[in-house]
XYZ file of C-alpha atoms in Angstrom:
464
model
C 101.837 99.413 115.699
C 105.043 97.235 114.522
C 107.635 98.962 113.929
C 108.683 100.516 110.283
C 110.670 99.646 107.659
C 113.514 102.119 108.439
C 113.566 101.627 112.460
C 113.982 98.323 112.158
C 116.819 98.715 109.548
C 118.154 100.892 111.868
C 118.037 98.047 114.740
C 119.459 95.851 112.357
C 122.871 97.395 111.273
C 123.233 99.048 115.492
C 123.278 95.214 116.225
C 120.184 95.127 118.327
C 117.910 93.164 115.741
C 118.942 91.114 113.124
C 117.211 89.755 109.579
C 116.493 86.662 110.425
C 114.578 87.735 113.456
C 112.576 90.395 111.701
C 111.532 87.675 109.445
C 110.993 85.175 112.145
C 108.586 87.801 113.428
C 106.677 88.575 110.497
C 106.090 84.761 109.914
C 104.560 84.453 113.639
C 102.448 87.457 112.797
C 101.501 85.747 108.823
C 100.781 82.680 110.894
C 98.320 84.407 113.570
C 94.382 84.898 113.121
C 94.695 88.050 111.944
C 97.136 87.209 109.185
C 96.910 83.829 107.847
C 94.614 84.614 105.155
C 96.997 87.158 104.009
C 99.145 84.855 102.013
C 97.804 82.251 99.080
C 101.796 81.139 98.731
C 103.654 81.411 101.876
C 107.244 81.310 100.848
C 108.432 81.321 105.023
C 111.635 78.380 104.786
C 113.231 80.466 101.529
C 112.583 83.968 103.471
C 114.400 82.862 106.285
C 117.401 81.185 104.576
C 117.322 85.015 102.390
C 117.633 87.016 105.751
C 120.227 84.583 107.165
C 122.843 85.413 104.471
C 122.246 88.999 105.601
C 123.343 88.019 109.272
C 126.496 86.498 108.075
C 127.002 89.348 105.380
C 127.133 92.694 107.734
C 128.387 94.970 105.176
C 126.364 93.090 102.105
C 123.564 94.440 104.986
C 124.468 98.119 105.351
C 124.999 98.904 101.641
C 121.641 97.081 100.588
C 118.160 99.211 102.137
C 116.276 96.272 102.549
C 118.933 94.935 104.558
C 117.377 91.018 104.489
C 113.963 92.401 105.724
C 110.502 90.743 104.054
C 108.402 92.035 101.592
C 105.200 90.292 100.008
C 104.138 90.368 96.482
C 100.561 90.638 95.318
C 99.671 87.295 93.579
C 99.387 89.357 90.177
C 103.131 89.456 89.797
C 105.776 86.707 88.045
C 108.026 84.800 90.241
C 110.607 82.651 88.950
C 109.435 78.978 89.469
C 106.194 80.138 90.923
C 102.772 80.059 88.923
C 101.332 83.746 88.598
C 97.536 82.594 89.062
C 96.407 86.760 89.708
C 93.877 85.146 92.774
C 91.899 82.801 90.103
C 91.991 79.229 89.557
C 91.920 79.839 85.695
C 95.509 80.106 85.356
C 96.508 77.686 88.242
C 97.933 75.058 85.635
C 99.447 77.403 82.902
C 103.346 77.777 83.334
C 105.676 78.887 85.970
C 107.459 81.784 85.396
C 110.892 81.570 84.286
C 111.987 84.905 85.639
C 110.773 87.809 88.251
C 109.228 90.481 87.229
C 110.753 93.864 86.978
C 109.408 95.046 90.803
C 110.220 91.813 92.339
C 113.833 91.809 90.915
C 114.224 95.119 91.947
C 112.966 94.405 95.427
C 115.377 91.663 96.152
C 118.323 93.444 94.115
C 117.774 96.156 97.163
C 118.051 93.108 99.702
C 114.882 92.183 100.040
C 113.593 88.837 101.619
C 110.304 87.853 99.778
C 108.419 85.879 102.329
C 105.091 85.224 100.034
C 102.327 85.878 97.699
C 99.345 87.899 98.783
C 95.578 87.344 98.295
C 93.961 89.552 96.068
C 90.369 89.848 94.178
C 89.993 87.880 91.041
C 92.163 89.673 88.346
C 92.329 92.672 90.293
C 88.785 93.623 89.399
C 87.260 95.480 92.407
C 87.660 97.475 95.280
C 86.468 95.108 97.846
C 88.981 92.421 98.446
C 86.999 89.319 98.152
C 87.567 86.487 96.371
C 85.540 82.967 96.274
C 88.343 80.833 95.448
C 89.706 81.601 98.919
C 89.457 82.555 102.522
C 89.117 86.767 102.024
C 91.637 88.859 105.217
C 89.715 90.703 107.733
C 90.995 94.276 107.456
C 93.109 95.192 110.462
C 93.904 98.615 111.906
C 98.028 99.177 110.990
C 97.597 102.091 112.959
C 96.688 100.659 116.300
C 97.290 96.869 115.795
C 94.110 95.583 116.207
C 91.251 94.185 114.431
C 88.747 96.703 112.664
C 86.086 96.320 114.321
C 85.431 92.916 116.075
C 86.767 89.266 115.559
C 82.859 88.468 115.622
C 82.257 91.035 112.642
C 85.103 91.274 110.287
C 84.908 93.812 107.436
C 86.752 93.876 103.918
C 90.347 94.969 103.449
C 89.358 96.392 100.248
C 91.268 95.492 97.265
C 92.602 94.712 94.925
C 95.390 93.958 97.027
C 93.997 93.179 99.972
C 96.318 90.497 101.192
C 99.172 92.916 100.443
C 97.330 95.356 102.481
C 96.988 92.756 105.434
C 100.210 91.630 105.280
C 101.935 94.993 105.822
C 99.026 95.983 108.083
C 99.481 93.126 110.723
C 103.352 93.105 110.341
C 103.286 90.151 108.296
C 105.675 92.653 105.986
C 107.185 95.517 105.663
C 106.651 96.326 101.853
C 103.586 94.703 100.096
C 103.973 94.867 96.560
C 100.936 95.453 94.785
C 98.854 97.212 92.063
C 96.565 100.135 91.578
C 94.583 100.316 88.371
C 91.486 102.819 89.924
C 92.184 102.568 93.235
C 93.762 99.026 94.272
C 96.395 100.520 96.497
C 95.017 103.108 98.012
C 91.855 101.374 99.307
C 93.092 98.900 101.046
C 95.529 101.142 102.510
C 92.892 103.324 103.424
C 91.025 100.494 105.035
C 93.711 99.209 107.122
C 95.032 102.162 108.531
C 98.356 102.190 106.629
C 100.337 104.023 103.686
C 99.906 103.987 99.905
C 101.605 105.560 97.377
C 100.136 105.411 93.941
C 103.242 106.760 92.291
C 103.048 108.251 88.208
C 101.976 105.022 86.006
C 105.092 104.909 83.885
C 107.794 105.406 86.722
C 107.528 101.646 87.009
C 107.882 99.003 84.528
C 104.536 96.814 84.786
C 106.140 94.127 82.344
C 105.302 90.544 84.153
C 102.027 91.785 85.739
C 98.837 90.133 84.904
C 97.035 93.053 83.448
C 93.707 94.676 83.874
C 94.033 97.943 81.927
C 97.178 98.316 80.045
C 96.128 102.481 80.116
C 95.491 102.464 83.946
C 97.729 99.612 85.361
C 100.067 101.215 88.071
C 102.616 99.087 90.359
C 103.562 100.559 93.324
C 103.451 99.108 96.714
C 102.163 99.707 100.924
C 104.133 100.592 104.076
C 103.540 101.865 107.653
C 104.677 105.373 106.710
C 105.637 107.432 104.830
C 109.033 107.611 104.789
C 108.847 103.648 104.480
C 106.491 104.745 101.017
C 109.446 106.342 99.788
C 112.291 104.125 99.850
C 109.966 101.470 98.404
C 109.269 104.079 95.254
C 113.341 104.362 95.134
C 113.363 100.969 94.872
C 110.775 100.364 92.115
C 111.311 103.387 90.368
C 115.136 103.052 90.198
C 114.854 106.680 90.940
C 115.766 109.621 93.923
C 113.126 111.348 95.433
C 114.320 115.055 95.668
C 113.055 115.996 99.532
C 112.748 119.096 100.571
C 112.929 121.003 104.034
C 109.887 123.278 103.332
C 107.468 123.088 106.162
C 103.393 122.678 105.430
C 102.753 126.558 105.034
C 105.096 126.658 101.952
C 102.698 124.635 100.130
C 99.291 125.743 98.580
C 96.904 122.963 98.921
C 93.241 122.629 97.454
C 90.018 120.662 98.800
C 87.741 119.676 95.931
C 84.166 119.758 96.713
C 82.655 118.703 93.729
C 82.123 114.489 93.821
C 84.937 114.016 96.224
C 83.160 115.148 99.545
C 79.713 113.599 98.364
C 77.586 111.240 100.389
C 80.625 110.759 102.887
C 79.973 108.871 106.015
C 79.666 110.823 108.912
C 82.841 109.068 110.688
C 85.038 109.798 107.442
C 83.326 113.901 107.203
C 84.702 113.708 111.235
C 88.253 112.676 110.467
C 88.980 114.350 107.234
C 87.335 118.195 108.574
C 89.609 116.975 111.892
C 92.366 116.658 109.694
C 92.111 119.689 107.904
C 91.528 122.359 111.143
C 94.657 120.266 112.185
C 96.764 121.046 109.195
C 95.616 124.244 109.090
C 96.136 125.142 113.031
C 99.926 124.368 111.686
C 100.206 126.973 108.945
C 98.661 125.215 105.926
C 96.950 127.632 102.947
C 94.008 125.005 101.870
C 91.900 126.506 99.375
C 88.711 125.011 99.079
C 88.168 124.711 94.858
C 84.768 123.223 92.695
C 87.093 121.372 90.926
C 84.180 120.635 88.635
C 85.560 119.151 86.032
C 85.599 115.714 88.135
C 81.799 115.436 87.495
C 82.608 115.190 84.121
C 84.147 111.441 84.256
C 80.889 109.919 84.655
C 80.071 110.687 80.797
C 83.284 110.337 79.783
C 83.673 106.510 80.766
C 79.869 105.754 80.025
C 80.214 103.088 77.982
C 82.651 101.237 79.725
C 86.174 102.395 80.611
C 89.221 100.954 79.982
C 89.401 98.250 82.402
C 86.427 96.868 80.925
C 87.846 97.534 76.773
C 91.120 96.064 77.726
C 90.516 93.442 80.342
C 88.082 91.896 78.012
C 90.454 92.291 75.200
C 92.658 90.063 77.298
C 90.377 87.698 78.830
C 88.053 86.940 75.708
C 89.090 83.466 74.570
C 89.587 82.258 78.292
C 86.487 83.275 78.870
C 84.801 81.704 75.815
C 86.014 78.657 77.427
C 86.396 78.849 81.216
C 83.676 80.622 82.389
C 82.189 79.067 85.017
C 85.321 79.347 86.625
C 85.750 82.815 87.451
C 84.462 84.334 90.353
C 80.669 85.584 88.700
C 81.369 89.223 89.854
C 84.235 89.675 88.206
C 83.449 87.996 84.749
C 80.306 90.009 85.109
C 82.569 93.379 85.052
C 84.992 92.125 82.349
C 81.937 91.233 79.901
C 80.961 94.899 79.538
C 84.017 95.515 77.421
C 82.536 93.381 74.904
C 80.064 95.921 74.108
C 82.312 98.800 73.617
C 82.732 99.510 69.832
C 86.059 100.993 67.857
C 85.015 104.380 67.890
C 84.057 104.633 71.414
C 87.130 103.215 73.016
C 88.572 105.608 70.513
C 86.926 108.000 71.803
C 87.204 107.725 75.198
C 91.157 107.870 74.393
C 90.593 111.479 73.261
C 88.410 112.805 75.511
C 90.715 111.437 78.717
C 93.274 113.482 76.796
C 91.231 116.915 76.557
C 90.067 116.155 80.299
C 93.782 115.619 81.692
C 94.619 119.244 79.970
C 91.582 121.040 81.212
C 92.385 119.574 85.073
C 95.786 120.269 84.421
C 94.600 124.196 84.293
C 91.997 123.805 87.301
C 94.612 122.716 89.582
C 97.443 125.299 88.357
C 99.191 127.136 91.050
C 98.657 124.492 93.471
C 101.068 121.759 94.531
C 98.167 118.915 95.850
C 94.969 118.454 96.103
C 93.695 116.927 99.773
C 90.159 114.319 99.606
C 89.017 111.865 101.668
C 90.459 108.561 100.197
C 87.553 106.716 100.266
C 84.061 107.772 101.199
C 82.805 105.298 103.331
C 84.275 102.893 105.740
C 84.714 99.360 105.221
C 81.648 97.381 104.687
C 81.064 94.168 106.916
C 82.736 91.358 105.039
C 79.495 89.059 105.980
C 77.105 92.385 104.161
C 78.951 91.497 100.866
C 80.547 87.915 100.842
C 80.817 86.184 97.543
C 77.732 84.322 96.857
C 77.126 80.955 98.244
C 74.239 79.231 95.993
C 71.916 78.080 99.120
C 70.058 81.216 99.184
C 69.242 82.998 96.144
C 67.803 85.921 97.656
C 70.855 86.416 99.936
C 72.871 86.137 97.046
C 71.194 88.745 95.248
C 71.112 91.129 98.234
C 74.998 90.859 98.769
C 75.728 90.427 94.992
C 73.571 94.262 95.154
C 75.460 95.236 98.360
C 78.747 94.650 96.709
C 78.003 96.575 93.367
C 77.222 99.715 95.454
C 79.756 99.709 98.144
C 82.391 98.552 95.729
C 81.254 101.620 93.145
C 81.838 104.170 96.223
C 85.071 103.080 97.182
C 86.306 103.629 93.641
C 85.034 106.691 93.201
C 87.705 109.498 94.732
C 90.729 107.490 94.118
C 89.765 106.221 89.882
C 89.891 109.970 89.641
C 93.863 110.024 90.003
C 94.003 107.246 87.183
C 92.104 108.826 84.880
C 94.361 111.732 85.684
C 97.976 109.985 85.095
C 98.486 111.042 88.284
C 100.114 109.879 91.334
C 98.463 109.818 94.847
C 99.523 108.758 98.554
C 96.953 107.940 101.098
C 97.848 107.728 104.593
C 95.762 107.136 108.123
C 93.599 110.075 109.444
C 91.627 108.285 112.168
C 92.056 108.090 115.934
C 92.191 105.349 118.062
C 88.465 105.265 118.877
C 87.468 105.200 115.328
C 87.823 102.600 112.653
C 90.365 103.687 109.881
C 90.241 106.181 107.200
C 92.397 107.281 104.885
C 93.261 111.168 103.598
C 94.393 111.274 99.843
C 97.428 113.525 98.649
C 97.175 114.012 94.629
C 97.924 115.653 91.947
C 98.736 114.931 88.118
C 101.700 113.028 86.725
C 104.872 113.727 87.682
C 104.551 115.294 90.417
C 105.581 112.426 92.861
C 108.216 114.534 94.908
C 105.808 117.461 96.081
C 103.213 114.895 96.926
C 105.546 112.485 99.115
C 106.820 115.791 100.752
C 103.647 116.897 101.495
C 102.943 113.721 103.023
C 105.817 113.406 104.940
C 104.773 117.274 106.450
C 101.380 115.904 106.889
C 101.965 112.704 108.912
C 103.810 114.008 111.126
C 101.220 116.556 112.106
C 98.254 113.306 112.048
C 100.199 111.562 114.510
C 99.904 113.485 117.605
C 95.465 113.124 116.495
């Protein structure tokens, strides 16, 4: 596995590595099989010149945490001088952006080197990571450095930042900035056998993100571990994380049974019970809860959700005009919200209210809640590739394909969304197994416990 964020900052200000070398590296890896598909806008000359101030500038170095080293940046997020076209070619010839966003600012003000934009689905509507419009990344294992499954049979990074995913996955970066409106961090992180933190929705400013729900809409970012996940909150959040010595056993944890360990694969049921006689060989308390209340979000967002309400909201009059441009899938998904009425989205505003409160009280007297991330592994890219028009029928069985697979891997980690809450998945799986996440969550706020958790956790999923 390449090396973390904070080793190699370490190597960096000891004198043994320097910027422009980790950079130099995580080009050769963007430029390899496994992750040239990663980036849409490779931004390699200006990422090098970045780091190479940081060689000259020792001390500007050691007081910044990024110390010169590269990050990538989902193509959902403004640049200055770049076009944000959020993975579509609807928006390839609107303006550049005359400033960066909020994250991306904040990334390089921490001495950052931004070394590209990332592929991601259309819009950042799905879980699965494809995208017509270009070449979709094979997942790869972050874990074990190597490809999930087979070069022969790649399968989907899951999305919706999949390149972002890749990127950090195959070394390509240390930090991949991304999104996560039900799920968009976590899956792919899942998927790839790395770390994602889906962090409380307002810690971070989302201004200069190409929306999909304005309700949901979280930025946060992936790493290689946890303690990686953490600076990168610092850095986003312009915040501290309190950390806290307590070993596992101080902690009361919950499993919920109820929708989160349905229909799971038998490969993710073997790595997440593994997991838990692990963590509980250590000392943990894990309660096992119904949690039933999470059964209840199937009615609740029946006509719609808000990603469909409010990404049709914003997509209406491009749509009334550009179509046939968007990737058929996605518009498909947007045009639901069109059918949501007043009182329903009102509605649904209320009722996510009374639900928040009533899970607030299920989950009362304990500090996270442990699920699988996502319930299945990742699909076979060729099962559910965009469709090509030469065969209808093989369309229509992948276009099918997608919609169920892509439904599933939504399902345990839209939960934490709907929830205002924050969530961190990191790798469960050993090396003879393809990857699979375990999810650390609870409701808003509480960001510390779960990162401390986490950090308890991974290092008793390492020795796996």
């Amino acid at each position: 596995m390449p090396s973390d964020l904070l080793a190699t900052r370490q190597r960096i200000l000891s004198g043994e590595w320097t910027a422009s070398r980790a950079v130099d590296d995580a080009i050769a890896r963007a430029r390899s099989p496994a992750g040239r598909d990663a980036y849409v806008f490779p931004r390699f000359d200006e990422a090098r010149a970045e780091a190479a101030r940081f060689d000259r500038e020792t001390t500007l170095a050691a007081r910044r945490p990024l110390a010169g080293l590269p990050f990538s940046v989902k193509d959902l997020f403004d640049v200055e001088g770049q076009v944000t076209a959020a993975g579509s070619t609807v928006l390839v010839d609107h303006p550049a952006a005359t400033a960066d966003c909020p994250a991306v600012a904040r990334l390089r003000a921490a001495g950052g080197s931004l070394i590209g934009r990332t592929h991601m689905v259309e819009f950042a509507f799905s879980g699965m990571g494809t995208n017509p419009h270009v070449a979709t990344p094979a997942a790869w294992d972050g874990r074990h450095d190597r490809p999930v499954g087979s070069h022969d049979t790649p399968r989907v990074p899951g999305g919706s930042s999949s390149g972002a995913a890749v990127s950090v996955a195959t070394g390509a970066a240390f930090i991949g900035l991304g999104s996560d409106t039900g799920g968009s961090i976590r899956i792919p992180a899942a998927l790839n056998g790395i770390v994602g933190f889906k962090n409380t929705a307002s810690r971070v400013p989302t201004a200069g993100a190409v929306p999909l729900s304005t309700t949901l809409d979280t930025v946060c970012a992936l790493t290689r571990s946890v303690r990686d996940a953490i600076l990168a909150h610092e850095i986003l959040a312009a915040r501290t994380v309190t950390l806290s010595p307590a070993p596992l056993s101080a902690y009361r944890l919950a499993v919920a049974r109820t929708v989160m360990l349905d229909a799971l694969e038998p490969a993710v049921a073997r790595a997440f019970e593994r997991s838990l006689a692990t963590l509980r060989a250590a000392g943990a308390q894990i309660d096992e809860i119904g949690l039933n209340e999470t059964a209840e979000l199937a009615g609740i967002q029946a006509t719609g959700g808000f990603s469909a309400a409010e990404s049709y909201a914003w997509h209406r009059e491009l749509l009334a005009t550009r179509a046939k441009d968007y990737d058929p899938r996605v518009a498909t998904r947007i045009r639901r919200g069109a059918t949501m009425m007043a009182h329903e989205y009102l509605d649904l505003l209320q009722a996510r209210q009374r639900w928040i409160r009533s899970m607030g009280l299920a989950l009362r007297g304990y500090d996270a809640v442990l699920s699988p991330t996502v319930p299945i592994l990742a699909p076979l890219l060729a099962d559910v590739a965009p469709a090509t028009g030469t065969d209808p029928a093989a369309d229509t069985a992948r276009d099918e394909a997608f919609f169920r697979a892509n439904a599933l891997l939504l399902r345990n980690t839209s939960v934490v969304n709907m929830l205002d809450g924050c969530a961190l998945s990191l790798p469960c799986h050993t090396p003879d197994e393809l990857p699979v996440g375990l999810m650390i969550w609870h409701a808003a706020g509480r960001d510390d416990p779960v990162l401390n958790i986490g950090l308890r956790i991974e290092e008793l999923l390492q020795i796996q």
